[in-house]
Amino acid sequence: MVHDPEVVYRQTTPASRALHEKAVAVMPGGTTRTTTYFDPYPLYIDRGEGCRVWDADGTERIDMLGNYTAMILGHAHPKVVEAIHKQAARGTGFAAANPIEVQLATLLCERVPSLDAVRFCNSGTEATMFAMRLARAFTGRPKIARIEGGYHGTHDYAEVSTHPVVSEAGAPEAPIARPDSIGTPEWVLEQTVVLPLNKPDAAEAIIRREGGQLAAVILEPIIGAGGVIAATVEFLERLRTVTRELGILLIFDEVISFRVAPGGAQQLYGVTPDLTTLGKIIGGGLSVAAFGGRADVMELLDPRQEPNLAQGGTYNGNPLGMAAGLATMTELTPDVYEELNRKGARVAEHLSEVFASHQVPVQVNSVGSLFALHFTNTPVVDYRTMAAANKKMTRDLFLGLVNHGVLMAPRAMGALSTPMGEQDIQQFIDAVDAVATEQRSRWQSETERS
Ligand SMILES: Cc1ncc(COP(=O)(O)O)c(C=O)c1O
């Protein structure tokens, strides 16, 4: 029997469907976040606790995504809830600095190797936008280099070559800047230089060619939303050496990868950038992000000197977000990271075993508590190898898992949270096994076709 997961999804999520029908009248596509939309209509989540979420029909699922990796302690963690309650009762925002932002800034500067100083903002998008602007201000140069397939949010400079159509994106060693969105200005493409991941010689040659024009090279040391693809240490070291030589700032976007170690991927890989952007886990589930780095660069933001780079923002460092972030980061001791990463390694191992037992060609990309599945025989080491994987099988897996009580990213990416125990992990693996069993005939014909 051919098993179409969409049929089951439609049958079992009537409340989400009804909400969607109402929502489309007032929000394009019925959501306010493109990344939460999927076909035929998105799931509407009513509440979460620990590593579980409940949808509008009251159906319980394991949350293997945790708001796209942000919820590292799971949902409604008692310490975080307590911190939010306490602060909410004391006021949520003032036109003034507050003591908690000093505490969270101190904690981050102590933990992250590259951070001499930090500034808060409200989203990863803002963090990369300010980091890029700061790099342009510091160097006096206009261009930003970034990695094909990397993701840095949704401002104009970020919306380039995140997911280009490969046939339009140039040679693998010399990718060309492609817009991700309609409305991306032409001048942004002209000011953006695209580098291939994990090709150190090719990347260095491009950087040297553009050298005098480049303010910064920005990259995720571990590409997150784009498929958990780690940069090799050799690649990172090469970027470090060439950028230092040419006076270009190296920016690590650790909005996602900060969860792999107390000091982020820069600590794990032993390469220190000039600037770092953070988000997701540092806000404990509220909208907090940050950018920071070398003292001589961050100094440009100091309002005591002229000229300075102004960074306004009504909610920057608001005490509610700071309290949630501080409570979360305080819970994240080195032991907690170690245990979470151990669980991540076990999940990756189990996933490989399950797909091997079904003879499904898959790459399990994982670092620490992050993982992603790519349906291909070829190791996924950059955007081009990721783009060549079978996307239909990914969709079947995602929707099949939703039907079997698991929420992951539609692109089959996931992140563990600390409340996950052995039983939760086993339940996830059993669900993957059940979907692979159901999809055997569909996936066999897909595999033969590709
Ligand atoms: C690496 C990276 N940078 C930036 C962003 C943008 O963050 P936000 O969605 O908070 O704007 C994201 C979001 O997923 C991200 O993964």
CSV table of C-alpha atoms and ligand atoms in Angstrom, one decimal:
chain,number,residue,atom,x,y,z
A,1,MET,CA,0.0,0.0,0.0
A,2,VAL,CA,1.3,3.5,-0.9
A,3,HIS,CA,1.4,5.5,2.3
A,4,ASP,CA,0.8,9.3,1.7
A,5,PRO,CA,1.7,11.1,5.0
A,6,GLU,CA,-0.4,14.1,4.0
A,7,VAL,CA,-3.6,12.1,4.1
A,8,VAL,CA,-3.0,11.1,7.7
A,9,TYR,CA,-1.9,14.6,8.6
A,10,ARG,CA,-5.1,16.1,7.3
A,11,GLN,CA,-7.2,13.5,9.1
A,12,THR,CA,-5.5,14.0,12.5
A,13,THR,CA,-5.1,17.8,12.7
A,14,PRO,CA,-8.6,19.3,12.2
A,15,ALA,CA,-8.1,22.1,14.8
A,16,SER,CA,-4.9,23.2,13.0
A,17,ARG,CA,-6.7,23.2,9.7
A,18,ALA,CA,-9.6,25.2,11.1
A,19,LEU,CA,-7.2,27.7,12.6
A,20,HIS,CA,-5.4,28.0,9.3
A,21,GLU,CA,-8.6,28.6,7.5
A,22,LYS,CA,-9.2,31.6,9.8
A,23,ALA,CA,-5.6,32.7,9.8
A,24,VAL,CA,-5.3,33.0,6.0
A,25,ALA,CA,-7.9,35.8,6.1
A,26,VAL,CA,-5.6,37.9,8.3
A,27,MET,CA,-2.0,36.7,7.7
A,28,PRO,CA,-0.4,35.8,4.4
A,29,GLY,CA,-0.4,32.0,4.3
A,30,GLY,CA,-1.9,31.9,7.7
A,31,THR,CA,1.4,32.3,9.6
A,32,THR,CA,3.6,35.2,10.6
A,33,ARG,CA,6.9,33.3,10.1
A,34,THR,CA,7.7,31.6,6.8
A,35,THR,CA,9.8,28.9,8.5
A,36,THR,CA,6.8,27.6,10.4
A,37,TYR,CA,4.7,27.2,7.3
A,38,PHE,CA,4.6,23.8,5.5
A,39,ASP,CA,2.3,22.2,3.1
A,40,PRO,CA,-0.7,21.6,3.3
A,41,TYR,CA,-1.0,23.9,6.4
A,42,PRO,CA,1.1,24.4,9.5
A,43,LEU,CA,0.7,22.9,12.8
A,44,TYR,CA,-0.6,25.3,15.5
A,45,ILE,CA,1.0,24.5,18.8
A,46,ASP,CA,-0.9,25.4,21.9
A,47,ARG,CA,1.6,24.7,24.7
A,48,GLY,CA,4.9,23.1,25.6
A,49,GLU,CA,6.5,21.5,28.6
A,50,GLY,CA,9.9,20.0,28.9
A,51,CYS,CA,10.7,18.3,25.5
A,52,ARG,CA,7.0,17.9,24.6
A,53,VAL,CA,4.5,20.1,22.8
A,54,TRP,CA,0.7,19.9,22.4
A,55,ASP,CA,-1.0,21.0,19.2
A,56,ALA,CA,-4.4,22.7,18.9
A,57,ASP,CA,-6.1,19.3,18.8
A,58,GLY,CA,-4.4,18.4,22.1
A,59,THR,CA,-2.1,15.9,20.4
A,60,GLU,CA,1.2,15.4,22.2
A,61,ARG,CA,4.5,15.3,20.3
A,62,ILE,CA,8.2,15.1,21.2
A,63,ASP,CA,9.8,18.5,20.2
A,64,MET,CA,13.0,17.6,18.4
A,65,LEU,CA,13.4,21.2,17.2
A,66,GLY,CA,12.9,23.4,20.2
A,67,ASN,CA,11.9,26.6,18.3
A,68,TYR,CA,14.7,26.0,15.8
A,69,THR,CA,17.3,25.2,18.5
A,70,ALA,CA,16.5,28.0,20.9
A,71,MET,CA,14.9,26.0,23.6
A,72,ILE,CA,17.9,24.2,24.9
A,73,LEU,CA,16.4,23.6,28.4
A,74,GLY,CA,13.0,22.6,26.9
A,75,HIS,CA,9.8,24.4,27.3
A,76,ALA,CA,8.7,26.1,30.6
A,77,HIS,CA,11.8,25.2,32.5
A,78,PRO,CA,10.9,26.0,36.2
A,79,LYS,CA,14.0,28.2,36.7
A,80,VAL,CA,13.3,30.2,33.6
A,81,VAL,CA,9.6,30.5,34.3
A,82,GLU,CA,10.4,31.7,37.8
A,83,ALA,CA,12.9,34.3,36.5
A,84,ILE,CA,10.3,35.6,34.0
A,85,HIS,CA,7.5,35.7,36.6
A,86,LYS,CA,9.7,37.6,39.0
A,87,GLN,CA,10.9,40.1,36.4
A,88,ALA,CA,7.4,40.6,34.9
A,89,ALA,CA,6.2,41.7,38.3
A,90,ARG,CA,9.0,44.2,38.6
A,91,GLY,CA,8.5,45.7,35.1
A,92,THR,CA,9.4,44.6,31.6
A,93,GLY,CA,11.2,47.5,30.1
A,94,PHE,CA,12.6,50.9,31.0
A,95,ALA,CA,14.2,53.7,29.1
A,96,ALA,CA,17.3,53.0,31.0
A,97,ALA,CA,20.1,50.4,31.4
A,98,ASN,CA,19.4,47.6,33.9
A,99,PRO,CA,21.5,45.5,36.2
A,100,ILE,CA,20.6,42.1,34.6
A,101,GLU,CA,22.1,43.1,31.2
A,102,VAL,CA,25.4,43.7,33.0
A,103,GLN,CA,25.2,40.2,34.5
A,104,LEU,CA,24.4,38.5,31.2
A,105,ALA,CA,27.0,40.5,29.3
A,106,THR,CA,29.6,39.5,31.9
A,107,LEU,CA,28.7,35.8,31.7
A,108,LEU,CA,28.9,35.8,27.9
A,109,CYS,CA,32.3,37.7,27.8
A,110,GLU,CA,33.7,35.2,30.3
A,111,ARG,CA,32.6,32.2,28.3
A,112,VAL,CA,33.1,33.1,24.6
A,113,PRO,CA,36.8,33.4,23.6
A,114,SER,CA,36.3,36.2,21.1
A,115,LEU,CA,34.1,38.4,23.3
A,116,ASP,CA,35.9,41.4,24.9
A,117,ALA,CA,32.6,43.3,24.8
A,118,VAL,CA,29.0,42.6,23.7
A,119,ARG,CA,25.9,44.5,22.8
A,120,PHE,CA,22.3,43.0,23.0
A,121,CYS,CA,19.6,43.2,20.3
A,122,ASN,CA,16.4,41.3,19.7
A,123,SER,CA,17.0,38.7,16.9
A,124,GLY,CA,19.8,37.0,15.1
A,125,THR,CA,18.8,39.1,12.1
A,126,GLU,CA,19.6,42.3,14.0
A,127,ALA,CA,22.9,40.8,15.4
A,128,THR,CA,24.3,40.0,11.9
A,129,MET,CA,23.0,43.3,10.5
A,130,PHE,CA,24.9,45.2,13.2
A,131,ALA,CA,28.0,43.0,13.0
A,132,MET,CA,28.2,43.6,9.3
A,133,ARG,CA,27.7,47.4,9.7
A,134,LEU,CA,30.3,47.5,12.4
A,135,ALA,CA,32.8,45.7,10.2
A,136,ARG,CA,32.1,48.2,7.4
A,137,ALA,CA,32.5,51.1,9.8
A,138,PHE,CA,35.7,49.7,11.3
A,139,THR,CA,37.4,48.9,8.0
A,140,GLY,CA,35.9,51.6,5.8
A,141,ARG,CA,35.3,48.9,3.1
A,142,PRO,CA,31.9,48.1,1.5
A,143,LYS,CA,31.8,44.4,0.8
A,144,ILE,CA,30.8,41.4,2.9
A,145,ALA,CA,31.9,37.8,2.0
A,146,ARG,CA,29.7,34.9,3.1
A,147,ILE,CA,29.4,31.2,2.6
A,148,GLU,CA,27.0,29.7,0.0
A,149,GLY,CA,24.2,27.9,1.9
A,150,GLY,CA,24.9,29.8,5.2
A,151,TYR,CA,22.0,31.6,6.9
A,152,HIS,CA,22.3,34.9,8.7
A,153,GLY,CA,18.7,36.0,9.0
A,154,THR,CA,16.5,38.2,6.9
A,155,HIS,CA,17.9,41.7,6.4
A,156,ASP,CA,19.0,42.7,2.9
A,157,TYR,CA,22.7,41.8,3.3
A,158,ALA,CA,21.7,38.4,4.7
A,159,GLU,CA,19.4,37.4,1.9
A,160,VAL,CA,22.0,36.3,-0.5
A,161,SER,CA,22.9,32.8,-1.7
A,162,THR,CA,21.3,31.0,1.2
A,163,HIS,CA,19.5,28.6,-1.0
A,164,PRO,CA,20.3,29.5,-4.7
A,165,VAL,CA,19.1,27.4,-7.6
A,166,VAL,CA,22.4,25.5,-8.3
A,167,SER,CA,22.1,25.8,-12.1
A,168,GLU,CA,22.0,29.7,-11.6
A,169,ALA,CA,24.7,29.8,-8.9
A,170,GLY,CA,27.9,29.5,-10.9
A,171,ALA,CA,30.8,27.0,-10.5
A,172,PRO,CA,31.2,25.2,-7.2
A,173,GLU,CA,34.6,26.9,-6.6
A,174,ALA,CA,33.4,30.3,-7.6
A,175,PRO,CA,29.7,30.7,-6.6
A,176,ILE,CA,28.0,33.9,-7.7
A,177,ALA,CA,25.7,36.0,-5.5
A,178,ARG,CA,22.1,35.2,-6.0
A,179,PRO,CA,19.1,36.8,-4.2
A,180,ASP,CA,17.1,34.7,-1.8
A,181,SER,CA,14.1,36.9,-1.8
A,182,ILE,CA,12.2,39.1,-4.2
A,183,GLY,CA,12.9,42.7,-3.3
A,184,THR,CA,16.6,42.1,-2.6
A,185,PRO,CA,18.3,45.2,-4.0
A,186,GLU,CA,20.8,44.7,-6.9
A,187,TRP,CA,23.4,46.7,-5.0
A,188,VAL,CA,23.4,44.1,-2.2
A,189,LEU,CA,24.4,41.5,-4.7
A,190,GLU,CA,27.2,43.7,-6.0
A,191,GLN,CA,28.5,44.2,-2.5
A,192,THR,CA,28.3,40.5,-1.6
A,193,VAL,CA,31.1,38.0,-2.3
A,194,VAL,CA,30.1,34.3,-2.0
A,195,LEU,CA,32.6,31.7,-0.9
A,196,PRO,CA,32.3,27.9,-1.1
A,197,LEU,CA,32.4,26.1,2.2
A,198,ASN,CA,35.3,23.7,3.0
A,199,LYS,CA,37.2,24.6,-0.1
A,200,PRO,CA,40.1,26.5,1.5
A,201,ASP,CA,42.1,27.2,-1.7
A,202,ALA,CA,39.1,28.4,-3.7
A,203,ALA,CA,37.9,30.6,-0.8
A,204,GLU,CA,41.3,32.1,-0.2
A,205,ALA,CA,41.7,32.9,-3.9
A,206,ILE,CA,38.4,34.8,-3.9
A,207,ILE,CA,39.2,36.6,-0.7
A,208,ARG,CA,42.6,37.7,-2.1
A,209,ARG,CA,41.0,38.9,-5.3
A,210,GLU,CA,38.4,41.0,-3.4
A,211,GLY,CA,40.8,41.9,-0.5
A,212,GLY,CA,40.9,45.7,-0.5
A,213,GLN,CA,37.1,45.8,-0.8
A,214,LEU,CA,36.2,43.3,1.9
A,215,ALA,CA,35.0,44.5,5.3
A,216,ALA,CA,34.3,41.0,6.7
A,217,VAL,CA,33.9,37.4,6.0
A,218,ILE,CA,30.9,36.0,7.9
A,219,LEU,CA,30.1,32.4,8.4
A,220,GLU,CA,28.5,29.9,10.6
A,221,PRO,CA,31.3,27.6,11.9
A,222,ILE,CA,28.6,24.9,11.8
A,223,ILE,CA,25.9,25.7,9.2
A,224,GLY,CA,22.7,25.2,11.2
A,225,ALA,CA,19.4,25.7,9.4
A,226,GLY,CA,21.1,24.9,6.1
A,227,GLY,CA,21.7,21.2,7.2
A,228,VAL,CA,24.2,21.0,10.2
A,229,ILE,CA,27.3,21.2,8.0
A,230,ALA,CA,30.5,21.8,9.9
A,231,ALA,CA,33.3,23.8,8.6
A,232,THR,CA,36.6,21.9,8.8
A,233,VAL,CA,39.2,23.2,11.2
A,234,GLU,CA,41.5,23.6,8.2
A,235,PHE,CA,38.9,25.8,6.5
A,236,LEU,CA,38.4,28.0,9.5
A,237,GLU,CA,42.1,28.3,10.1
A,238,ARG,CA,42.7,29.3,6.5
A,239,LEU,CA,40.0,32.0,6.7
A,240,ARG,CA,41.5,33.2,10.0
A,241,THR,CA,45.0,33.5,8.5
A,242,VAL,CA,44.0,35.2,5.3
A,243,THR,CA,41.5,37.7,6.9
A,244,ARG,CA,44.1,38.7,9.5
A,245,GLU,CA,46.7,39.3,6.8
A,246,LEU,CA,44.4,41.4,4.7
A,247,GLY,CA,42.8,43.4,7.5
A,248,ILE,CA,39.4,41.8,7.0
A,249,LEU,CA,37.2,41.1,10.0
A,250,LEU,CA,36.2,37.4,10.6
A,251,ILE,CA,32.7,37.1,12.0
A,252,PHE,CA,31.4,33.8,13.3
A,253,ASP,CA,27.6,33.7,13.3
A,254,GLU,CA,27.0,31.4,16.3
A,255,VAL,CA,23.3,32.0,16.6
A,256,ILE,CA,22.8,28.3,16.4
A,257,SER,CA,26.3,26.8,16.9
A,258,PHE,CA,26.7,28.4,20.3
A,259,ARG,CA,24.8,25.4,21.8
A,260,VAL,CA,27.6,22.9,21.0
A,261,ALA,CA,30.0,24.0,23.8
A,262,PRO,CA,30.1,26.6,26.7
A,263,GLY,CA,32.2,28.9,24.5
A,264,GLY,CA,30.5,27.9,21.2
A,265,ALA,CA,32.0,26.3,18.1
A,266,GLN,CA,34.9,28.8,18.3
A,267,GLN,CA,35.9,27.1,21.5
A,268,LEU,CA,35.3,23.6,20.1
A,269,TYR,CA,37.4,24.2,17.0
A,270,GLY,CA,40.0,26.5,18.6
A,271,VAL,CA,39.6,29.3,16.1
A,272,THR,CA,38.8,32.8,17.4
A,273,PRO,CA,37.0,35.3,15.2
A,274,ASP,CA,37.1,39.1,15.5
A,275,LEU,CA,33.3,39.3,16.0
A,276,THR,CA,30.6,36.9,17.0
A,277,THR,CA,26.9,36.9,16.7
A,278,LEU,CA,24.7,35.1,19.2
A,279,GLY,CA,20.9,34.4,19.5
A,280,LYS,CA,18.5,31.6,20.2
A,281,ILE,CA,19.7,30.0,23.5
A,282,ILE,CA,21.0,33.2,25.1
A,283,GLY,CA,17.4,34.5,25.5
A,284,GLY,CA,16.0,31.4,27.3
A,285,GLY,CA,13.1,31.4,24.8
A,286,LEU,CA,12.6,35.1,24.6
A,287,SER,CA,13.8,37.3,21.7
A,288,VAL,CA,17.3,38.2,22.7
A,289,ALA,CA,20.4,38.2,20.5
A,290,ALA,CA,23.8,39.8,20.7
A,291,PHE,CA,26.9,40.7,18.8
A,292,GLY,CA,30.4,41.3,20.2
A,293,GLY,CA,34.1,40.8,19.9
A,294,ARG,CA,37.4,42.6,19.8
A,295,ALA,CA,37.6,45.6,22.1
A,296,ASP,CA,39.0,47.9,19.5
A,297,VAL,CA,36.2,47.1,17.1
A,298,MET,CA,33.4,47.3,19.7
A,299,GLU,CA,34.7,50.6,20.8
A,300,LEU,CA,33.1,52.2,17.8
A,301,LEU,CA,29.7,51.7,19.5
A,302,ASP,CA,30.8,53.8,22.5
A,303,PRO,CA,28.6,56.8,22.7
A,304,ARG,CA,31.2,58.7,24.6
A,305,GLN,CA,33.3,59.0,21.5
A,306,GLU,CA,32.7,60.7,18.2
A,307,PRO,CA,31.9,59.5,15.6
A,308,ASN,CA,30.2,56.4,17.0
A,309,LEU,CA,27.9,53.8,15.5
A,310,ALA,CA,24.5,54.2,17.1
A,311,GLN,CA,22.6,51.1,18.0
A,312,GLY,CA,19.1,52.0,19.0
A,313,GLY,CA,16.4,49.5,19.9
A,314,THR,CA,13.4,49.9,22.3
A,315,TYR,CA,13.8,46.3,23.5
A,316,ASN,CA,17.6,45.9,23.5
A,317,GLY,CA,18.6,44.3,26.7
A,318,ASN,CA,15.1,44.5,28.1
A,319,PRO,CA,15.1,43.0,31.7
A,320,LEU,CA,12.5,40.3,30.9
A,321,GLY,CA,14.7,38.8,28.1
A,322,MET,CA,17.8,39.3,30.1
A,323,ALA,CA,16.3,37.5,33.1
A,324,ALA,CA,15.2,34.5,31.0
A,325,GLY,CA,18.6,34.4,29.3
A,326,LEU,CA,20.6,34.7,32.5
A,327,ALA,CA,18.5,31.9,34.1
A,328,THR,CA,19.1,29.7,31.1
A,329,MET,CA,22.8,30.4,30.7
A,330,THR,CA,23.3,29.8,34.4
A,331,GLU,CA,21.8,26.3,34.1
A,332,LEU,CA,24.1,25.5,31.3
A,333,THR,CA,27.2,24.3,33.1
A,334,PRO,CA,30.0,22.4,31.3
A,335,ASP,CA,28.5,19.1,32.7
A,336,VAL,CA,25.1,19.9,31.1
A,337,TYR,CA,26.7,20.5,27.7
A,338,GLU,CA,28.7,17.3,28.0
A,339,GLU,CA,25.6,15.2,28.8
A,340,LEU,CA,23.5,16.9,26.1
A,341,ASN,CA,26.2,16.3,23.5
A,342,ARG,CA,26.5,12.6,24.6
A,343,LYS,CA,22.8,12.3,23.9
A,344,GLY,CA,23.2,14.0,20.5
A,345,ALA,CA,25.9,11.4,19.6
A,346,ARG,CA,23.6,8.6,20.6
A,347,VAL,CA,20.8,9.9,18.5
A,348,ALA,CA,23.0,10.3,15.5
A,349,GLU,CA,24.2,6.7,15.9
A,350,HIS,CA,20.7,5.3,16.3
A,351,LEU,CA,19.5,7.2,13.2
A,352,SER,CA,22.3,5.8,11.1
A,353,GLU,CA,21.4,2.3,12.3
A,354,VAL,CA,17.7,2.6,11.6
A,355,PHE,CA,18.2,3.9,8.0
A,356,ALA,CA,20.9,1.3,7.3
A,357,SER,CA,18.4,-1.4,8.5
A,358,HIS,CA,16.0,-0.1,5.9
A,359,GLN,CA,18.7,0.3,3.2
A,360,VAL,CA,17.8,3.9,2.8
A,361,PRO,CA,20.7,6.1,1.6
A,362,VAL,CA,21.1,8.9,4.2
A,363,GLN,CA,23.7,11.2,5.6
A,364,VAL,CA,23.3,11.9,9.3
A,365,ASN,CA,25.1,15.2,9.9
A,366,SER,CA,25.6,15.9,13.6
A,367,VAL,CA,27.6,18.1,15.9
A,368,GLY,CA,26.8,18.1,19.6
A,369,SER,CA,23.1,18.3,20.1
A,370,LEU,CA,22.4,19.4,16.5
A,371,PHE,CA,21.6,16.9,13.7
A,372,ALA,CA,20.1,16.9,10.2
A,373,LEU,CA,19.3,14.1,7.8
A,374,HIS,CA,20.1,14.3,4.0
A,375,PHE,CA,18.8,11.6,1.7
A,376,THR,CA,21.9,11.0,-0.5
A,377,ASN,CA,24.8,8.6,-0.7
A,378,THR,CA,27.3,11.4,-1.0
A,379,PRO,CA,28.7,13.0,2.2
A,380,VAL,CA,27.1,16.4,2.7
A,381,VAL,CA,30.0,18.9,3.2
A,382,ASP,CA,28.7,22.0,1.6
A,383,TYR,CA,25.7,23.6,-0.1
A,384,ARG,CA,26.1,21.8,-3.4
A,385,THR,CA,26.2,18.3,-1.8
A,386,MET,CA,23.3,19.3,0.4
A,387,ALA,CA,21.2,20.6,-2.5
A,388,ALA,CA,21.7,17.3,-4.4
A,389,ALA,CA,19.9,15.3,-1.7
A,390,ASN,CA,16.4,14.0,-2.3
A,391,LYS,CA,13.9,16.6,-1.0
A,392,LYS,CA,10.8,14.5,-1.5
A,393,MET,CA,12.0,11.9,0.9
A,394,THR,CA,12.8,14.7,3.4
A,395,ARG,CA,9.2,15.9,3.2
A,396,ASP,CA,7.8,12.3,3.6
A,397,LEU,CA,10.0,11.9,6.7
A,398,PHE,CA,9.0,15.2,8.2
A,399,LEU,CA,5.2,14.8,7.7
A,400,GLY,CA,5.4,11.1,8.6
A,401,LEU,CA,7.2,12.0,11.9
A,402,VAL,CA,4.5,14.6,12.7
A,403,ASN,CA,2.0,11.8,12.3
A,404,HIS,CA,4.0,9.6,14.6
A,405,GLY,CA,4.3,12.2,17.4
A,406,VAL,CA,7.5,14.1,16.5
A,407,LEU,CA,8.1,17.7,15.5
A,408,MET,CA,11.3,18.4,13.6
A,409,ALA,CA,12.2,21.0,11.0
A,410,PRO,CA,10.6,20.4,7.6
A,411,ARG,CA,14.2,20.2,6.3
A,412,ALA,CA,14.8,17.2,8.7
A,413,MET,CA,16.9,19.2,11.0
A,414,GLY,CA,16.7,18.8,14.8
A,415,ALA,CA,18.1,19.8,18.1
A,416,LEU,CA,18.0,18.0,21.5
A,417,SER,CA,17.0,19.7,24.8
A,418,THR,CA,18.2,18.8,28.3
A,419,PRO,CA,14.9,17.3,29.5
A,420,MET,CA,15.2,14.5,26.9
A,421,GLY,CA,15.7,11.2,28.5
A,422,GLU,CA,16.4,7.7,27.1
A,423,GLN,CA,12.7,7.0,26.7
A,424,ASP,CA,12.2,10.2,24.7
A,425,ILE,CA,15.1,9.4,22.5
A,426,GLN,CA,13.9,5.8,22.0
A,427,GLN,CA,10.4,7.1,21.1
A,428,PHE,CA,11.9,9.4,18.5
A,429,ILE,CA,14.0,6.6,17.0
A,430,ASP,CA,11.0,4.2,17.0
A,431,ALA,CA,9.0,6.9,15.1
A,432,VAL,CA,11.7,7.2,12.5
A,433,ASP,CA,11.7,3.4,12.1
A,434,ALA,CA,7.9,3.4,11.7
A,435,VAL,CA,8.1,6.1,9.0
A,436,ALA,CA,10.9,4.3,7.2
A,437,THR,CA,8.7,1.1,7.2
A,438,GLU,CA,5.7,2.9,5.9
A,439,GLN,CA,7.6,4.7,3.2
A,440,ARG,CA,9.5,1.6,2.0
A,441,SER,CA,7.9,1.4,-1.4
A,442,ARG,CA,7.8,5.2,-2.1
A,443,TRP,CA,11.4,5.6,-1.0
A,444,GLN,CA,12.6,2.6,-3.0
A,445,SER,CA,11.3,4.2,-6.2
A,446,GLU,CA,12.7,7.6,-5.2
A,447,THR,CA,16.1,6.0,-4.6
A,448,GLU,CA,16.0,4.2,-7.9
A,449,ARG,CA,15.1,7.5,-9.7
A,450,SER,CA,18.0,9.5,-8.2
B,1,LIG,C1,23.0,31.2,12.0
B,1,LIG,C2,21.8,32.1,12.1
B,1,LIG,N1,22.0,33.5,12.0
B,1,LIG,C3,21.0,34.3,12.1
B,1,LIG,C4,19.7,33.8,12.3
B,1,LIG,C5,18.6,34.8,12.3
B,1,LIG,O1,18.0,34.8,13.6
B,1,LIG,P1,16.6,35.3,13.9
B,1,LIG,O2,15.6,34.3,13.3
B,1,LIG,O3,16.5,35.4,15.4
B,1,LIG,O4,16.4,36.6,13.3
B,1,LIG,C6,19.4,32.5,12.3
B,1,LIG,C7,18.1,32.0,12.5
B,1,LIG,O5,17.8,30.8,12.4
B,1,LIG,C8,20.5,31.6,12.2
B,1,LIG,O6,20.4,30.3,12.2
